[in-house]
Amino acid sequence: MMLEFENVTKVYKDKFTAVQNIDLKIEKGSFSFIVGKSGAGKSTLIKLLIKEINPSEGRLFFDGEDITYLSSRKVPIHRRKIGVIFQDFRLLNRKTVYENIAFAMEMVGHSPKVIRREVPTVLSMVGLSDKANNFPNELAGGEQQRIAIARAVVNKPELIIADEPTGNLDPETTYEIMKIFTEINRRGTTLIMATHDRMIVDAMKKRVIELKNGKIIRDTQEGEYYNVY
Ligand code: ADP
Ligand code: ADP
């Protein structure tokens, strides 16, 4: 298993229960959507996974390793196994596209030689080889998101988590982004995507995990955004 949540509950500030008794297994190489209204608990699940927060109860396992509590020394080591993509891209605006991706590689200690080889490879994968020397704010939204995806995959994480990655994009650009995610998943990377986008979920026919008020109320293979049954 890539991931296991065992009876996980998160209570913020000792009073607000954001997710409750979550039991969830995500297989290696799978593609899952997490859906649910704003406030349902999607971001809390993601924050638990990247160890931004600790659970109040329950246990979490990543690739068989118990990650319920990690020392501050181990958190960065854990995060390197996960590529995260956000709705607002979070690129470094003072660095070029090339430098944004190279920087992510420098952070984990790759050599200049490997960086010079890998940055062009991921840029080509997202179809933006010609934008290497542009700054993020010179690019359209969909292009910025493709750069964020290139940065997330360049260190070859086992898991990619995308939190509303198409929330700011038009349908056509969204379709391009989903093609890239499909290809990344086809090559073996586990993918989890939180989304509000009904069209994407219905078109992709992947696993759908629906949260409501912090609980899983539906978990279907080849599901749709709304439960039709
Ligand atoms: P989603 O991502 O589905 O919109 P969240 O996980 O962000 O949901 O939020 C789940 C619930 O937890 C919401 O009701 C939200 O207001 C609450 N919440 C989120 N973060 C905090 C926090 N830091 N302190 C208190 N309550 C929070
Ligand atoms: P959209 O309407 O889809 O957001 P834009 O008008 O932002 O598209 O961008 C269309 C194209 O023009 C993109 O390829 C983008 O990279 C390029 N572009 C936009 N603004 C600039 C700029 N200030 N400098 C260079 N290229 C730009």
mmCIF file of C-alpha atoms and ligand atoms in Angstrom:
data_model
loop_
_atom_site.group_PDB
_atom_site.id
_atom_site.type_symbol
_atom_site.label_atom_id
_atom_site.label_comp_id
_atom_site.label_asym_id
_atom_site.label_seq_id
_atom_site.Cartn_x
_atom_site.Cartn_y
_atom_site.Cartn_z
ATOM 1 C CA MET A 1 0.000 0.000 0.000
ATOM 2 C CA MET A 2 1.111 3.522 -0.770
ATOM 3 C CA LEU A 3 -0.996 4.922 2.037
ATOM 4 C CA GLU A 4 -3.099 3.832 4.965
ATOM 5 C CA PHE A 5 -5.217 5.929 7.293
ATOM 6 C CA GLU A 6 -6.363 3.963 10.341
ATOM 7 C CA ASN A 7 -9.205 5.572 12.233
ATOM 8 C CA VAL A 8 -7.696 9.056 11.811
ATOM 9 C CA THR A 9 -9.302 12.037 13.511
ATOM 10 C CA LYS A 10 -8.060 15.628 13.465
ATOM 11 C CA VAL A 11 -9.392 18.117 15.983
ATOM 12 C CA TYR A 12 -8.127 21.683 15.535
ATOM 13 C CA LYS A 13 -7.505 23.719 18.662
ATOM 14 C CA ASP A 14 -9.007 20.956 20.816
ATOM 15 C CA LYS A 15 -12.492 21.791 19.624
ATOM 16 C CA PHE A 16 -13.093 21.748 15.884
ATOM 17 C CA THR A 17 -13.256 18.255 14.373
ATOM 18 C CA ALA A 18 -12.135 18.597 10.739
ATOM 19 C CA VAL A 19 -11.883 14.876 9.873
ATOM 20 C CA GLN A 20 -13.247 11.991 11.884
ATOM 21 C CA ASN A 21 -12.534 8.243 11.993
ATOM 22 C CA ILE A 22 -11.011 8.117 8.535
ATOM 23 C CA ASP A 23 -10.160 4.609 7.321
ATOM 24 C CA LEU A 24 -8.591 4.725 3.892
ATOM 25 C CA LYS A 25 -6.143 2.690 1.831
ATOM 26 C CA ILE A 26 -4.575 3.948 -1.366
ATOM 27 C CA GLU A 27 -2.759 1.431 -3.528
ATOM 28 C CA LYS A 28 0.559 2.059 -5.225
ATOM 29 C CA GLY A 29 0.134 3.254 -8.783
ATOM 30 C CA SER A 30 -3.529 4.193 -8.313
ATOM 31 C CA PHE A 31 -5.335 7.430 -9.243
ATOM 32 C CA SER A 32 -7.908 8.732 -6.748
ATOM 33 C CA PHE A 33 -10.101 11.801 -6.542
ATOM 34 C CA ILE A 34 -11.086 13.300 -3.216
ATOM 35 C CA VAL A 35 -14.310 15.273 -3.588
ATOM 36 C CA GLY A 36 -16.585 17.152 -1.242
ATOM 37 C CA LYS A 37 -17.796 20.667 -0.552
ATOM 38 C CA SER A 38 -15.581 23.382 0.816
ATOM 39 C CA GLY A 39 -14.986 22.583 4.489
ATOM 40 C CA ALA A 40 -15.504 18.829 4.021
ATOM 41 C CA GLY A 41 -11.945 18.056 5.157
ATOM 42 C CA LYS A 42 -10.009 17.583 1.898
ATOM 43 C CA SER A 43 -7.143 19.941 2.767
ATOM 44 C CA THR A 44 -6.897 18.483 6.256
ATOM 45 C CA LEU A 45 -6.317 15.024 4.765
ATOM 46 C CA ILE A 46 -3.596 16.452 2.537
ATOM 47 C CA LYS A 47 -1.941 18.315 5.420
ATOM 48 C CA LEU A 48 -1.913 15.095 7.437
ATOM 49 C CA LEU A 49 -0.228 13.306 4.554
ATOM 50 C CA ILE A 50 2.551 15.833 4.085
ATOM 51 C CA LYS A 51 3.028 16.059 7.870
ATOM 52 C CA GLU A 52 2.061 19.707 8.072
ATOM 53 C CA ILE A 53 -0.197 18.610 10.946
ATOM 54 C CA ASN A 54 -0.363 15.556 13.213
ATOM 55 C CA PRO A 55 -3.528 13.513 13.762
ATOM 56 C CA SER A 56 -5.336 13.815 17.072
ATOM 57 C CA GLU A 57 -6.173 10.104 16.958
ATOM 58 C CA GLY A 58 -5.426 7.131 14.736
ATOM 59 C CA ARG A 59 -2.402 6.083 12.708
ATOM 60 C CA LEU A 60 -0.977 6.880 9.270
ATOM 61 C CA PHE A 61 1.274 4.690 7.146
ATOM 62 C CA PHE A 62 3.210 5.668 4.027
ATOM 63 C CA ASP A 63 4.670 2.820 2.000
ATOM 64 C CA GLY A 64 4.468 0.617 5.078
ATOM 65 C CA GLU A 65 6.218 3.104 7.349
ATOM 66 C CA ASP A 66 4.362 4.486 10.359
ATOM 67 C CA ILE A 67 4.310 8.259 9.835
ATOM 68 C CA THR A 68 1.754 9.093 12.547
ATOM 69 C CA TYR A 69 4.416 11.072 14.358
ATOM 70 C CA LEU A 70 7.695 12.024 12.718
ATOM 71 C CA SER A 71 10.546 13.916 14.323
ATOM 72 C CA SER A 72 11.289 17.328 12.814
ATOM 73 C CA ARG A 73 14.406 15.760 11.303
ATOM 74 C CA LYS A 74 12.345 13.131 9.483
ATOM 75 C CA VAL A 75 9.593 15.389 8.124
ATOM 76 C CA PRO A 76 11.713 16.784 5.247
ATOM 77 C CA ILE A 77 12.832 13.271 4.334
ATOM 78 C CA HIS A 78 9.178 12.210 4.170
ATOM 79 C CA ARG A 79 8.157 15.265 2.090
ATOM 80 C CA ARG A 80 10.730 14.426 -0.565
ATOM 81 C CA LYS A 81 8.747 11.309 -1.367
ATOM 82 C CA ILE A 82 5.712 13.425 -2.262
ATOM 83 C CA GLY A 83 5.208 16.016 -4.982
ATOM 84 C CA VAL A 84 2.532 18.575 -4.137
ATOM 85 C CA ILE A 85 0.645 20.788 -6.599
ATOM 86 C CA PHE A 86 -1.590 23.647 -5.464
ATOM 87 C CA GLN A 87 -4.392 25.663 -7.041
ATOM 88 C CA ASP A 88 -2.290 28.835 -6.905
ATOM 89 C CA PHE A 89 0.850 27.215 -8.427
ATOM 90 C CA ARG A 90 3.281 28.583 -5.766
ATOM 91 C CA LEU A 91 6.165 29.185 -8.153
ATOM 92 C CA LEU A 92 9.063 31.442 -7.174
ATOM 93 C CA ASN A 93 8.432 34.631 -9.139
ATOM 94 C CA ARG A 94 12.004 35.921 -8.954
ATOM 95 C CA LYS A 95 13.352 32.778 -10.553
ATOM 96 C CA THR A 96 12.936 31.678 -14.155
ATOM 97 C CA VAL A 97 11.046 28.541 -15.082
ATOM 98 C CA TYR A 98 14.347 26.667 -15.404
ATOM 99 C CA GLU A 99 15.575 27.967 -12.051
ATOM 100 C CA ASN A 100 12.305 27.051 -10.293
ATOM 101 C CA ILE A 101 12.762 23.418 -11.267
ATOM 102 C CA ALA A 102 16.535 23.400 -10.772
ATOM 103 C CA PHE A 103 16.048 24.849 -7.282
ATOM 104 C CA ALA A 104 13.753 21.967 -6.280
ATOM 105 C CA MET A 105 16.539 19.603 -7.359
ATOM 106 C CA GLU A 106 19.268 21.559 -5.542
ATOM 107 C CA MET A 107 17.194 21.366 -2.345
ATOM 108 C CA VAL A 108 17.492 17.585 -2.328
ATOM 109 C CA GLY A 109 21.173 17.631 -3.230
ATOM 110 C CA HIS A 110 21.275 16.675 -6.901
ATOM 111 C CA SER A 111 24.490 17.435 -8.770
ATOM 112 C CA PRO A 112 24.649 20.200 -11.409
ATOM 113 C CA LYS A 113 25.146 17.525 -14.034
ATOM 114 C CA VAL A 114 21.952 15.680 -13.121
ATOM 115 C CA ILE A 115 20.079 19.000 -12.903
ATOM 116 C CA ARG A 116 21.207 20.024 -16.404
ATOM 117 C CA ARG A 117 19.963 16.694 -17.704
ATOM 118 C CA GLU A 118 16.633 16.430 -15.853
ATOM 119 C CA VAL A 119 15.224 19.981 -16.074
ATOM 120 C CA PRO A 120 14.936 19.889 -19.878
ATOM 121 C CA THR A 121 13.411 16.407 -19.673
ATOM 122 C CA VAL A 122 10.536 17.467 -17.407
ATOM 123 C CA LEU A 123 10.008 20.715 -19.302
ATOM 124 C CA SER A 124 9.620 18.707 -22.458
ATOM 125 C CA MET A 125 7.189 16.344 -20.720
ATOM 126 C CA VAL A 126 4.876 19.268 -19.926
ATOM 127 C CA GLY A 127 5.403 20.780 -23.380
ATOM 128 C CA LEU A 128 7.129 23.968 -22.216
ATOM 129 C CA SER A 129 10.736 23.589 -23.356
ATOM 130 C CA ASP A 130 10.495 26.981 -25.039
ATOM 131 C CA LYS A 131 9.602 28.764 -21.763
ATOM 132 C CA ALA A 132 12.696 27.751 -19.766
ATOM 133 C CA ASN A 133 14.001 31.317 -19.545
ATOM 134 C CA ASN A 134 10.675 33.042 -18.882
ATOM 135 C CA PHE A 135 9.584 34.163 -15.458
ATOM 136 C CA PRO A 136 6.369 32.624 -14.067
ATOM 137 C CA ASN A 137 4.371 35.860 -14.328
ATOM 138 C CA GLU A 138 5.081 35.945 -18.052
ATOM 139 C CA LEU A 139 3.139 32.720 -18.492
ATOM 140 C CA ALA A 140 -0.549 31.948 -18.779
ATOM 141 C CA GLY A 141 -2.171 30.215 -15.786
ATOM 142 C CA GLY A 142 -2.232 26.807 -17.413
ATOM 143 C CA GLU A 143 1.451 27.148 -18.294
ATOM 144 C CA GLN A 144 2.329 28.068 -14.720
ATOM 145 C CA GLN A 145 0.504 24.977 -13.521
ATOM 146 C CA ARG A 146 2.424 22.825 -16.005
ATOM 147 C CA ILE A 147 5.667 24.242 -14.572
ATOM 148 C CA ALA A 148 4.448 23.444 -11.060
ATOM 149 C CA ILE A 149 3.767 19.882 -12.229
ATOM 150 C CA ALA A 150 7.234 19.628 -13.798
ATOM 151 C CA ARG A 151 8.731 20.808 -10.501
ATOM 152 C CA ALA A 152 6.650 18.297 -8.541
ATOM 153 C CA VAL A 153 7.757 15.333 -10.663
ATOM 154 C CA VAL A 154 11.403 16.199 -11.235
ATOM 155 C CA ASN A 155 12.624 14.471 -8.079
ATOM 156 C CA LYS A 156 10.645 11.346 -9.005
ATOM 157 C CA PRO A 157 8.311 11.192 -5.999
ATOM 158 C CA GLU A 158 6.335 8.024 -5.295
ATOM 159 C CA LEU A 159 3.170 10.051 -4.740
ATOM 160 C CA ILE A 160 1.775 13.207 -6.328
ATOM 161 C CA ILE A 161 -0.896 15.138 -4.445
ATOM 162 C CA ALA A 162 -2.772 17.838 -6.325
ATOM 163 C CA ASP A 163 -5.034 20.158 -4.305
ATOM 164 C CA GLU A 164 -7.611 21.749 -6.647
ATOM 165 C CA PRO A 165 -4.962 22.007 -9.400
ATOM 166 C CA THR A 166 -7.413 23.180 -12.051
ATOM 167 C CA GLY A 167 -9.424 25.531 -9.826
ATOM 168 C CA ASN A 168 -8.115 28.623 -11.618
ATOM 169 C CA LEU A 169 -8.091 27.225 -15.151
ATOM 170 C CA ASP A 170 -10.493 27.205 -18.075
ATOM 171 C CA PRO A 171 -11.917 23.870 -19.368
ATOM 172 C CA GLU A 172 -9.500 23.542 -22.284
ATOM 173 C CA THR A 173 -6.439 24.176 -20.115
ATOM 174 C CA THR A 174 -7.864 21.837 -17.495
ATOM 175 C CA TYR A 175 -8.052 19.111 -20.124
ATOM 176 C CA GLU A 176 -4.344 19.627 -20.968
ATOM 177 C CA ILE A 177 -3.406 19.394 -17.298
ATOM 178 C CA MET A 178 -5.421 16.187 -16.874
ATOM 179 C CA LYS A 179 -3.638 14.635 -19.851
ATOM 180 C CA ILE A 180 -0.321 15.297 -18.103
ATOM 181 C CA PHE A 181 -1.565 13.781 -14.821
ATOM 182 C CA THR A 182 -2.837 10.733 -16.682
ATOM 183 C CA GLU A 183 0.582 10.251 -18.278
ATOM 184 C CA ILE A 184 2.409 10.674 -14.946
ATOM 185 C CA ASN A 185 0.113 8.058 -13.396
ATOM 186 C CA ARG A 186 0.513 5.735 -16.399
ATOM 187 C CA ARG A 187 4.267 5.779 -15.767
ATOM 188 C CA GLY A 188 3.644 4.426 -12.268
ATOM 189 C CA THR A 189 3.347 7.397 -9.899
ATOM 190 C CA THR A 190 0.467 7.247 -7.413
ATOM 191 C CA LEU A 191 -1.828 10.246 -7.812
ATOM 192 C CA ILE A 192 -4.318 11.836 -5.422
ATOM 193 C CA MET A 193 -6.307 14.850 -6.549
ATOM 194 C CA ALA A 194 -8.710 16.913 -4.467
ATOM 195 C CA THR A 195 -11.161 18.695 -6.716
ATOM 196 C CA HIS A 196 -14.502 20.445 -7.139
ATOM 197 C CA ASP A 197 -14.446 19.885 -10.879
ATOM 198 C CA ARG A 198 -17.355 17.630 -11.710
ATOM 199 C CA MET A 199 -16.544 17.415 -15.427
ATOM 200 C CA ILE A 200 -13.062 16.039 -14.822
ATOM 201 C CA VAL A 201 -14.151 13.477 -12.270
ATOM 202 C CA ASP A 202 -16.966 12.216 -14.478
ATOM 203 C CA ALA A 203 -14.705 12.031 -17.532
ATOM 204 C CA MET A 204 -11.792 10.218 -15.889
ATOM 205 C CA LYS A 205 -13.685 7.268 -14.330
ATOM 206 C CA LYS A 206 -11.240 6.852 -11.463
ATOM 207 C CA ARG A 207 -11.716 6.078 -7.793
ATOM 208 C CA VAL A 208 -13.830 8.730 -6.050
ATOM 209 C CA ILE A 209 -13.604 9.267 -2.299
ATOM 210 C CA GLU A 210 -16.277 11.677 -1.088
ATOM 211 C CA LEU A 211 -15.958 13.554 2.182
ATOM 212 C CA LYS A 212 -18.783 15.259 4.012
ATOM 213 C CA ASN A 213 -18.376 16.966 7.382
ATOM 214 C CA GLY A 214 -15.025 15.213 7.842
ATOM 215 C CA LYS A 215 -16.244 11.696 7.130
ATOM 216 C CA ILE A 216 -15.951 9.435 4.106
ATOM 217 C CA ILE A 217 -19.506 9.017 2.855
ATOM 218 C CA ARG A 218 -18.646 7.279 -0.426
ATOM 219 C CA ASP A 219 -15.708 5.400 -1.930
ATOM 220 C CA THR A 220 -16.273 4.015 -5.422
ATOM 221 C CA GLN A 221 -14.001 2.675 -8.138
ATOM 222 C CA GLU A 222 -14.675 4.290 -11.529
ATOM 223 C CA GLY A 223 -16.921 6.756 -9.747
ATOM 224 C CA GLU A 224 -18.564 10.029 -10.676
ATOM 225 C CA TYR A 225 -18.714 13.365 -8.917
ATOM 226 C CA TYR A 226 -22.258 12.899 -7.705
ATOM 227 C CA ASN A 227 -23.489 9.621 -6.356
ATOM 228 C CA VAL A 228 -26.034 8.542 -8.937
ATOM 229 C CA TYR A 229 -27.290 5.549 -6.987
HETATM 230 P P1 ADP B 1 -11.696 21.461 2.558
HETATM 231 O O1 ADP B 1 -10.296 21.377 2.110
HETATM 232 O O2 ADP B 1 -12.535 20.285 2.146
HETATM 233 O O3 ADP B 1 -12.346 22.764 2.195
HETATM 234 P P2 ADP B 1 -10.580 21.715 5.226
HETATM 235 O O4 ADP B 1 -9.845 20.475 5.517
HETATM 236 O O5 ADP B 1 -9.818 22.923 4.835
HETATM 237 O O6 ADP B 1 -11.729 21.392 4.151
HETATM 238 O O7 ADP B 1 -11.444 22.111 6.493
HETATM 239 C C1 ADP B 1 -12.245 21.178 7.214
HETATM 240 C C2 ADP B 1 -12.863 21.925 8.374
HETATM 241 O O8 ADP B 1 -11.846 22.232 9.324
HETATM 242 C C3 ADP B 1 -13.498 23.238 7.983
HETATM 243 O O9 ADP B 1 -14.709 23.387 8.670
HETATM 244 C C4 ADP B 1 -12.492 24.272 8.397
HETATM 245 O O10 ADP B 1 -13.123 25.471 8.770
HETATM 246 C C5 ADP B 1 -11.816 23.624 9.587
HETATM 247 N N1 ADP B 1 -10.404 24.040 9.715
HETATM 248 C C6 ADP B 1 -9.459 23.914 8.769
HETATM 249 N N2 ADP B 1 -8.278 24.370 9.218
HETATM 250 C C7 ADP B 1 -8.484 24.800 10.497
HETATM 251 C C8 ADP B 1 -7.657 25.370 11.531
HETATM 252 N N3 ADP B 1 -6.353 25.590 11.318
HETATM 253 N N4 ADP B 1 -8.234 25.677 12.723
HETATM 254 C C9 ADP B 1 -9.536 25.438 12.925
HETATM 255 N N5 ADP B 1 -10.366 24.900 12.023
HETATM 256 C C10 ADP B 1 -9.854 24.574 10.813
HETATM 257 P P1 ADP B 2 -4.576 33.228 -21.215
HETATM 258 O O1 ADP B 2 -5.577 34.211 -21.738
HETATM 259 O O2 ADP B 2 -4.824 31.821 -21.686
HETATM 260 O O3 ADP B 2 -4.313 33.350 -19.756
HETATM 261 P P2 ADP B 2 -2.269 34.855 -21.810
HETATM 262 O O4 ADP B 2 -2.820 35.947 -22.604
HETATM 263 O O5 ADP B 2 -1.919 35.096 -20.395
HETATM 264 O O6 ADP B 2 -3.195 33.575 -21.958
HETATM 265 O O7 ADP B 2 -0.944 34.282 -22.501
HETATM 266 C C1 ADP B 2 -0.975 33.770 -23.824
HETATM 267 C C2 ADP B 2 0.460 33.493 -24.231
HETATM 268 O O8 ADP B 2 1.261 34.684 -24.156
HETATM 269 C C3 ADP B 2 1.133 32.483 -23.354
HETATM 270 O O9 ADP B 2 1.898 31.599 -24.170
HETATM 271 C C4 ADP B 2 2.043 33.315 -22.462
HETATM 272 O O10 ADP B 2 3.216 32.577 -22.128
HETATM 273 C C5 ADP B 2 2.376 34.489 -23.316
HETATM 274 N N1 ADP B 2 2.544 35.688 -22.466
HETATM 275 C C6 ADP B 2 1.597 36.269 -21.710
HETATM 276 N N2 ADP B 2 2.074 37.372 -21.099
HETATM 277 C C7 ADP B 2 3.382 37.463 -21.454
HETATM 278 C C8 ADP B 2 4.433 38.375 -21.148
HETATM 279 N N3 ADP B 2 4.268 39.419 -20.308
HETATM 280 N N4 ADP B 2 5.636 38.159 -21.689
HETATM 281 C C9 ADP B 2 5.833 37.105 -22.506
HETATM 282 N N5 ADP B 2 4.885 36.214 -22.853
HETATM 283 C C10 ADP B 2 3.685 36.381 -22.349
#
